[in-house]
PDB file of C-alpha atoms in Angstrom:
ATOM      1  CA  MET A 197       0.015  -0.090  -0.245  1.00 51.00           C
ATOM      2  CA  SER A 198       1.299   3.608  -1.114  1.00 54.00           C
ATOM      3  CA  THR A 199       1.594   6.085   1.573  1.00 57.00           C
ATOM      4  CA  PRO A 200      -0.049   9.313   1.105  1.00 54.00           C
ATOM      5  CA  THR A 201       2.112  12.143  -0.236  1.00 57.00           C
ATOM      6  CA  THR A 202       2.204  15.554   2.139  1.00 58.00           C
ATOM      7  CA  VAL A 203       1.480  18.590   0.224  1.00 61.00           C
ATOM      8  CA  PRO A 204       4.490  20.856   0.899  1.00 77.00           C
ATOM      9  CA  VAL A 205       3.508  24.241   2.395  1.00 82.00           C
ATOM     10  CA  SER A 206       4.480  27.154   0.108  1.00 92.00           C
ATOM     11  CA  LYS A 207       6.981  30.141   1.694  1.00 93.00           C
ATOM     12  CA  SER A 208       3.834  32.190   1.026  1.00 94.00           C
ATOM     13  CA  GLN A 209       1.439  30.038   2.685  1.00 94.00           C
ATOM     14  CA  ARG A 210       3.725  29.892   5.841  1.00 95.00           C
ATOM     15  CA  ALA A 211       4.461  33.510   6.100  1.00 96.00           C
ATOM     16  CA  TYR A 212       0.331  33.979   5.869  1.00 95.00           C
ATOM     17  CA  ALA A 213      -0.061  31.977   8.497  1.00 93.00           C
ATOM     18  CA  TYR A 214       2.885  33.369  10.802  1.00 94.00           C
ATOM     19  CA  LEU A 215       1.278  36.632  10.277  1.00 94.00           C
ATOM     20  CA  ARG A 216      -2.316  35.841  10.543  1.00 88.00           C
ATOM     21  CA  GLU A 217      -1.825  33.869  14.001  1.00 84.00           C
ATOM     22  CA  ARG A 218       0.010  36.855  15.390  1.00 85.00           C
ATOM     23  CA  ILE A 219      -2.808  39.344  14.433  1.00 80.00           C
ATOM     24  CA  GLU A 220      -5.640  36.990  15.781  1.00 71.00           C
ATOM     25  CA  ASP A 221      -3.657  36.290  19.305  1.00 66.00           C
ATOM     26  CA  GLY A 222      -2.906  40.070  19.467  1.00 65.00           C
ATOM     27  CA  ARG A 223       0.959  39.994  19.392  1.00 77.00           C
ATOM     28  CA  PHE A 224       0.676  42.227  16.218  1.00 81.00           C
ATOM     29  CA  VAL A 225      -1.701  44.887  17.543  1.00 71.00           C
ATOM     30  CA  PRO A 226      -3.770  47.366  15.275  1.00 69.00           C
ATOM     31  CA  GLY A 227      -1.305  49.916  14.025  1.00 72.00           C
ATOM     32  CA  TYR A 228       1.915  47.378  14.026  1.00 81.00           C
ATOM     33  CA  ARG A 229       4.004  48.189  11.546  1.00 88.00           C
ATOM     34  CA  LEU A 230       4.648  45.144   9.012  1.00 92.00           C
ATOM     35  CA  VAL A 231       8.519  45.477   7.956  1.00 92.00           C
ATOM     36  CA  LEU A 232       9.354  43.214   5.133  1.00 92.00           C
ATOM     37  CA  ALA A 233      12.783  42.625   5.547  1.00 94.00           C
ATOM     38  CA  GLN A 234      12.511  41.751   9.338  1.00 94.00           C
ATOM     39  CA  LEU A 235       9.837  39.483   8.840  1.00 95.00           C
ATOM     40  CA  ALA A 236      11.657  37.652   6.271  1.00 95.00           C
ATOM     41  CA  GLY A 237      14.541  37.535   8.515  1.00 95.00           C
ATOM     42  CA  GLU A 238      12.144  35.972  11.368  1.00 94.00           C
ATOM     43  CA  LEU A 239      10.877  33.436   8.651  1.00 95.00           C
ATOM     44  CA  ASP A 240      14.264  32.810   6.840  1.00 95.00           C
ATOM     45  CA  MET A 241      12.802  33.541   3.758  1.00 94.00           C
ATOM     46  CA  SER A 242      13.260  36.357   0.823  1.00 95.00           C
ATOM     47  CA  VAL A 243      10.740  39.284   0.909  1.00 94.00           C
ATOM     48  CA  VAL A 244       8.551  38.033  -2.069  1.00 96.00           C
ATOM     49  CA  PRO A 245       6.777  35.237  -0.206  1.00 95.00           C
ATOM     50  CA  VAL A 246       6.245  37.950   2.949  1.00 96.00           C
ATOM     51  CA  ARG A 247       5.081  40.532   0.681  1.00 95.00           C
ATOM     52  CA  GLU A 248       2.481  38.004  -0.976  1.00 96.00           C
ATOM     53  CA  ALA A 249       1.215  37.224   2.290  1.00 95.00           C
ATOM     54  CA  ILE A 250       0.695  40.666   3.111  1.00 95.00           C
ATOM     55  CA  ARG A 251      -1.298  41.256   0.390  1.00 94.00           C
ATOM     56  CA  ARG A 252      -3.531  38.310   0.876  1.00 92.00           C
ATOM     57  CA  LEU A 253      -4.127  39.967   4.606  1.00 91.00           C
ATOM     58  CA  GLU A 254      -4.738  43.283   2.957  1.00 89.00           C
ATOM     59  CA  ALA A 255      -7.641  41.598   0.724  1.00 86.00           C
ATOM     60  CA  GLU A 256      -9.251  40.234   3.789  1.00 81.00           C
ATOM     61  CA  GLY A 257      -9.099  43.533   5.501  1.00 78.00           C
ATOM     62  CA  LEU A 258      -6.652  43.048   8.089  1.00 81.00           C
ATOM     63  CA  VAL A 259      -3.566  44.865   6.665  1.00 87.00           C
ATOM     64  CA  THR A 260      -3.722  48.310   5.331  1.00 84.00           C
ATOM     65  CA  PHE A 261      -0.643  50.210   3.118  1.00 82.00           C
ATOM     66  CA  GLU A 262      -0.285  53.653   4.006  1.00 75.00           C
ATOM     67  CA  ARG A 263       2.069  56.094   2.029  1.00 78.00           C
ATOM     68  CA  ASN A 264       5.218  56.753   3.648  1.00 77.00           C
ATOM     69  CA  VAL A 265       4.322  54.212   6.597  1.00 76.00           C
ATOM     70  CA  GLY A 266       4.215  50.997   4.453  1.00 86.00           C
ATOM     71  CA  ALA A 267       2.011  47.783   5.522  1.00 90.00           C
ATOM     72  CA  GLN A 268       0.610  47.984   9.173  1.00 87.00           C
ATOM     73  CA  VAL A 269      -2.307  45.892  11.158  1.00 83.00           C
ATOM     74  CA  ALA A 270      -5.747  47.682  10.400  1.00 76.00           C
ATOM     75  CA  LEU A 271      -6.863  49.915  12.878  1.00 65.00           C
ATOM     76  CA  LEU A 272      -9.891  49.511  14.683  1.00 63.00           C
ATOM     77  CA  LYS A 273     -12.890  51.050  12.730  1.00 66.00           C
ATOM     78  CA  GLU A 274     -15.861  51.720  15.230  1.00 68.00           C
ATOM     79  CA  THR A 275     -18.657  50.926  12.400  1.00 81.00           C
ATOM     80  CA  GLU A 276     -16.631  47.762  11.887  1.00 81.00           C
ATOM     81  CA  TYR A 277     -16.456  46.488  15.411  1.00 84.00           C
ATOM     82  CA  GLN A 278     -20.223  47.316  15.679  1.00 89.00           C
ATOM     83  CA  HIS A 279     -21.042  45.623  12.481  1.00 92.00           C
ATOM     84  CA  THR A 280     -19.443  42.657  13.291  1.00 91.00           C
ATOM     85  CA  MET A 281     -20.716  42.404  16.973  1.00 94.00           C
ATOM     86  CA  GLU A 282     -24.236  42.928  15.426  1.00 96.00           C
ATOM     87  CA  THR A 283     -24.019  40.184  13.002  1.00 96.00           C
ATOM     88  CA  LEU A 284     -22.118  37.809  15.803  1.00 97.00           C
ATOM     89  CA  ALA A 285     -25.135  38.364  18.225  1.00 97.00           C
ATOM     90  CA  LEU A 286     -27.572  37.182  15.421  1.00 98.00           C
ATOM     91  CA  VAL A 287     -25.603  33.820  14.219  1.00 98.00           C
ATOM     92  CA  GLU A 288     -24.135  33.148  18.025  1.00 98.00           C
ATOM     93  CA  GLY A 289     -27.686  33.348  19.379  1.00 98.00           C
ATOM     94  CA  PHE A 290     -28.948  31.275  17.003  1.00 98.00           C
ATOM     95  CA  ALA A 291     -26.253  29.004  17.141  1.00 98.00           C
ATOM     96  CA  THR A 292     -26.569  28.910  21.190  1.00 98.00           C
ATOM     97  CA  ALA A 293     -30.285  28.079  20.660  1.00 98.00           C
ATOM     98  CA  LEU A 294     -29.812  25.472  18.253  1.00 98.00           C
ATOM     99  CA  SER A 295     -27.573  23.876  20.588  1.00 98.00           C
ATOM    100  CA  ALA A 296     -29.245  24.128  23.882  1.00 98.00           C
ATOM    101  CA  PRO A 297     -31.007  21.013  23.473  1.00 98.00           C
ATOM    102  CA  HIS A 298     -28.146  18.829  22.848  1.00 97.00           C
ATOM    103  CA  LEU A 299     -25.918  20.208  25.690  1.00 98.00           C
ATOM    104  CA  SER A 300     -25.511  17.631  28.351  1.00 97.00           C
ATOM    105  CA  ALA A 301     -25.655  17.998  32.227  1.00 96.00           C
ATOM    106  CA  ALA A 302     -21.946  17.851  32.042  1.00 97.00           C
ATOM    107  CA  GLN A 303     -21.443  20.161  29.593  1.00 98.00           C
ATOM    108  CA  LEU A 304     -23.479  22.662  31.541  1.00 98.00           C
ATOM    109  CA  ASP A 305     -21.688  22.152  34.549  1.00 98.00           C
ATOM    110  CA  ALA A 306     -18.616  22.889  32.652  1.00 98.00           C
ATOM    111  CA  ALA A 307     -20.079  26.233  31.452  1.00 98.00           C
ATOM    112  CA  ARG A 308     -20.739  26.875  35.100  1.00 98.00           C
ATOM    113  CA  ALA A 309     -17.417  26.067  36.254  1.00 98.00           C
ATOM    114  CA  VAL A 310     -15.940  28.614  33.582  1.00 98.00           C
ATOM    115  CA  ASN A 311     -18.438  31.464  34.598  1.00 98.00           C
ATOM    116  CA  GLU A 312     -17.143  30.906  38.232  1.00 97.00           C
ATOM    117  CA  ARG A 313     -13.532  31.236  37.282  1.00 97.00           C
ATOM    118  CA  MET A 314     -14.726  34.420  35.477  1.00 96.00           C
ATOM    119  CA  ARG A 315     -16.359  35.522  38.674  1.00 96.00           C
ATOM    120  CA  ARG A 316     -13.145  34.905  40.666  1.00 95.00           C
ATOM    121  CA  CYS A 317     -11.238  36.903  38.078  1.00 92.00           C
ATOM    122  CA  LEU A 318     -13.454  39.998  39.146  1.00 93.00           C
ATOM    123  CA  ALA A 319     -11.783  40.608  42.188  1.00 90.00           C
ATOM    124  CA  ASP A 320      -8.052  41.023  40.656  1.00 88.00           C
ATOM    125  CA  PHE A 321      -9.170  41.872  37.215  1.00 87.00           C
ATOM    126  CA  ASP A 322      -7.187  40.879  34.197  1.00 85.00           C
ATOM    127  CA  PRO A 323      -9.151  41.749  30.994  1.00 83.00           C
ATOM    128  CA  HIS A 324      -7.184  39.544  28.418  1.00 81.00           C
ATOM    129  CA  ARG A 325      -7.710  36.571  30.850  1.00 88.00           C
ATOM    130  CA  PHE A 326     -11.200  37.349  31.276  1.00 91.00           C
ATOM    131  CA  THR A 327     -11.847  37.544  27.631  1.00 89.00           C
ATOM    132  CA  GLU A 328     -10.057  34.210  27.223  1.00 91.00           C
ATOM    133  CA  LEU A 329     -12.365  32.723  29.789  1.00 95.00           C
ATOM    134  CA  ASN A 330     -15.264  34.121  27.819  1.00 95.00           C
ATOM    135  CA  LEU A 331     -14.580  32.670  24.789  1.00 95.00           C
ATOM    136  CA  GLU A 332     -14.000  29.163  26.643  1.00 97.00           C
ATOM    137  CA  PHE A 333     -17.748  29.594  28.191  1.00 98.00           C
ATOM    138  CA  HIS A 334     -19.580  30.705  24.761  1.00 98.00           C
ATOM    139  CA  ALA A 335     -17.557  27.862  23.187  1.00 97.00           C
ATOM    140  CA  VAL A 336     -19.356  25.249  25.592  1.00 98.00           C
ATOM    141  CA  LEU A 337     -22.756  26.242  24.505  1.00 98.00           C
ATOM    142  CA  PHE A 338     -22.316  27.032  20.723  1.00 98.00           C
ATOM    143  CA  GLU A 339     -20.059  24.516  19.594  1.00 97.00           C
ATOM    144  CA  PRO A 340     -22.695  21.537  19.465  1.00 97.00           C
ATOM    145  CA  CYS A 341     -24.741  23.647  17.152  1.00 98.00           C
ATOM    146  CA  PRO A 342     -25.941  20.913  14.650  1.00 98.00           C
ATOM    147  CA  ASN A 343     -25.670  23.582  11.515  1.00 98.00           C
ATOM    148  CA  PRO A 344     -22.276  23.307  10.612  1.00 97.00           C
ATOM    149  CA  HIS A 345     -22.751  26.668   8.240  1.00 98.00           C
ATOM    150  CA  VAL A 346     -24.101  28.607  11.316  1.00 98.00           C
ATOM    151  CA  LEU A 347     -21.222  27.421  13.449  1.00 97.00           C
ATOM    152  CA  ASP A 348     -18.715  28.553  10.949  1.00 96.00           C
ATOM    153  CA  LEU A 349     -20.067  32.358  10.831  1.00 96.00           C
ATOM    154  CA  VAL A 350     -19.861  32.288  14.627  1.00 97.00           C
ATOM    155  CA  HIS A 351     -16.485  31.171  14.281  1.00 95.00           C
ATOM    156  CA  ARG A 352     -15.711  33.834  11.836  1.00 92.00           C
ATOM    157  CA  GLY A 353     -17.197  36.229  14.172  1.00 93.00           C
ATOM    158  CA  TRP A 354     -15.218  35.548  16.819  1.00 92.00           C
ATOM    159  CA  ARG A 355     -11.976  35.545  14.877  1.00 86.00           C
ATOM    160  CA  ARG A 356     -12.884  39.084  13.528  1.00 84.00           C
ATOM    161  CA  ILE A 357     -13.491  40.781  16.807  1.00 83.00           C
ATOM    162  CA  THR A 358     -10.366  39.043  18.179  1.00 77.00           C
ATOM    163  CA  VAL A 359      -8.477  41.115  15.469  1.00 67.00           C
ATOM    164  CA  LEU A 360     -10.691  44.326  15.776  1.00 67.00           C
ATOM    165  CA  ARG A 361     -10.409  44.444  19.525  1.00 66.00           C
ATOM    166  CA  ASP A 362      -8.293  41.955  21.672  1.00 61.00           C
ATOM    167  CA  SER A 363     -10.572  42.865  24.846  1.00 64.00           C
ATOM    168  CA  SER A 364     -13.658  44.602  25.078  1.00 75.00           C
ATOM    169  CA  PHE A 365     -13.542  44.643  28.921  1.00 76.00           C
ATOM    170  CA  SER A 366     -10.302  46.574  28.748  1.00 68.00           C
ATOM    171  CA  PHE A 367     -12.496  49.126  27.539  1.00 66.00           C
ATOM    172  CA  VAL A 368     -15.323  48.948  29.782  1.00 78.00           C
ATOM    173  CA  PRO A 369     -14.351  46.668  32.841  1.00 76.00           C
ATOM    174  CA  GLY A 370     -17.508  47.438  34.494  1.00 85.00           C
ATOM    175  CA  ARG A 371     -19.275  45.485  31.911  1.00 91.00           C
ATOM    176  CA  ALA A 372     -17.313  42.305  33.248  1.00 93.00           C
ATOM    177  CA  ARG A 373     -19.606  41.871  36.169  1.00 94.00           C
ATOM    178  CA  GLU A 374     -22.943  42.196  34.354  1.00 96.00           C
ATOM    179  CA  SER A 375     -21.379  39.849  31.895  1.00 96.00           C
ATOM    180  CA  VAL A 376     -21.166  36.971  34.390  1.00 97.00           C
ATOM    181  CA  ALA A 377     -24.771  37.509  35.940  1.00 97.00           C
ATOM    182  CA  GLU A 378     -25.844  37.401  32.252  1.00 98.00           C
ATOM    183  CA  HIS A 379     -24.254  34.199  31.775  1.00 98.00           C
ATOM    184  CA  ASP A 380     -26.128  32.775  34.694  1.00 98.00           C
ATOM    185  CA  GLY A 381     -29.327  33.854  32.988  1.00 98.00           C
ATOM    186  CA  ILE A 382     -28.228  31.899  29.743  1.00 98.00           C
ATOM    187  CA  LEU A 383     -27.538  28.746  31.677  1.00 98.00           C
ATOM    188  CA  ASP A 384     -31.122  29.213  33.816  1.00 98.00           C
ATOM    189  CA  LEU A 385     -32.707  29.530  30.409  1.00 98.00           C
ATOM    190  CA  ILE A 386     -31.125  26.297  28.949  1.00 98.00           C
ATOM    191  CA  GLY A 387     -31.813  24.448  32.325  1.00 97.00           C
ATOM    192  CA  GLY A 388     -35.690  25.644  31.939  1.00 98.00           C
ATOM    193  CA  LEU A 389     -35.537  24.370  28.137  1.00 98.00           C
ATOM    194  CA  HIS A 390     -34.573  21.097  29.227  1.00 97.00           C
ATOM    195  CA  GLU A 391     -37.285  21.230  31.908  1.00 97.00           C
ATOM    196  CA  GLY A 392     -39.816  22.478  29.574  1.00 97.00           C
ATOM    197  CA  ARG A 393     -40.264  25.874  31.138  1.00 97.00           C
ATOM    198  CA  THR A 394     -38.542  27.966  28.665  1.00 98.00           C
ATOM    199  CA  THR A 395     -38.294  28.152  24.747  1.00 98.00           C
ATOM    200  CA  ALA A 396     -35.192  27.911  22.399  1.00 98.00           C
ATOM    201  CA  LEU A 397     -36.247  31.167  21.401  1.00 98.00           C
ATOM    202  CA  ASP A 398     -36.414  32.306  25.056  1.00 98.00           C
ATOM    203  CA  VAL A 399     -32.250  31.326  24.980  1.00 98.00           C
ATOM    204  CA  GLU A 400     -31.634  33.084  21.729  1.00 98.00           C
ATOM    205  CA  LEU A 401     -32.783  36.233  22.485  1.00 98.00           C
ATOM    206  CA  ALA A 402     -30.931  36.352  25.920  1.00 98.00           C
ATOM    207  CA  ALA A 403     -27.711  35.216  24.010  1.00 98.00           C
ATOM    208  CA  ARG A 404     -28.309  37.694  21.330  1.00 98.00           C
ATOM    209  CA  HIS A 405     -29.208  40.482  23.934  1.00 98.00           C
ATOM    210  CA  HIS A 406     -25.947  39.462  25.645  1.00 97.00           C
ATOM    211  CA  ARG A 407     -23.543  40.373  22.764  1.00 96.00           C
ATOM    212  CA  THR A 408     -25.260  43.557  22.147  1.00 96.00           C
ATOM    213  CA  ASN A 409     -25.176  44.640  25.642  1.00 96.00           C
ATOM    214  CA  THR A 410     -21.524  44.463  25.429  1.00 93.00           C
ATOM    215  CA  LEU A 411     -21.546  46.583  22.089  1.00 91.00           C
ATOM    216  CA  ASP A 412     -23.753  49.060  23.579  1.00 93.00           C
ATOM    217  CA  ALA A 413     -21.290  49.328  26.757  1.00 89.00           C
ATOM    218  CA  VAL A 414     -18.297  50.010  24.076  1.00 83.00           C
ATOM    219  CA  LEU A 415     -20.067  52.409  22.160  1.00 83.00           C
ATOM    220  CA  ALA A 416     -21.117  54.530  24.984  1.00 84.00           C
ATOM    221  CA  ARG A 417     -17.744  54.642  26.531  1.00 77.00           C
ATOM    222  CA  GLN A 418     -16.254  55.810  23.471  1.00 69.00           C
ATOM    223  CA  ALA A 419     -18.823  58.248  22.785  1.00 72.00           C
ATOM    224  CA  SER A 420     -18.468  59.665  26.320  1.00 68.00           C
ATOM    225  CA  HIS A 421     -14.499  60.049  25.638  1.00 54.00           C
ATOM    226  CA  ARG A 422     -14.974  61.417  22.126  1.00 52.00           C
ATOM    227  CA  PRO A 423     -13.989  65.220  21.907  1.00 47.00           C
ATOM    228  CA  ALA A 424     -16.914  67.680  21.832  1.00 52.00           C
ATOM    229  CA  PRO A 425     -17.144  69.336  18.358  1.00 50.00           C
ATOM    230  CA  SER A 426     -15.552  72.738  18.642  1.00 47.00           C
ATOM    231  CA  GLU A 427     -17.776  75.862  18.618  1.00 41.00           C
ATOM    232  CA  LYS A 428     -17.685  78.260  15.782  1.00 37.00           C
TER     233      LYS A 428
END
């Protein structure tokens, strides 16, 4: 029996994966300059595949080119963050509702345990750690979604949010306590669904409002710190 051949990864693909991973995990923050020669040295390759990878990231909206500056990680655009959060609220709310009937008692216990870890984080608040736990909590609830297309949209939304803003909770730390309480409410609704006291629509709306509540808090924070227009 012949052994399957491994398709080699091109230098451009390797550079793309390297850059994308660092943009998504926050090591390359918005505004970070992508210097071709430096990146090529880190990857031990010429600048050509690095340039190709950056062009691909530019097409995806993750990188921009500024005159006299060069390539840099795309800066946060308030409207783009809002649109992404609004979309994620819809698809994640629906995914959570689809998942809810399939969640086992063990999975619900796991979600409660993560939420308790989030609650303990409130005293000595680390927004980045809190955000990691937040994704872990929600992943327990939406990963069993039986619709793979909806689940793919949720994954895309979370990746995009990570690129746009490493942690909303660093901008609105007071939102963290509210978020933990809303998690309790979502879990109660899912438990009620299993007992016939609530509906999947109740779960979907709660999960959706949970996401838009964070968006509203961030937008309110930004509006309150926006310079007032100068009087003419």
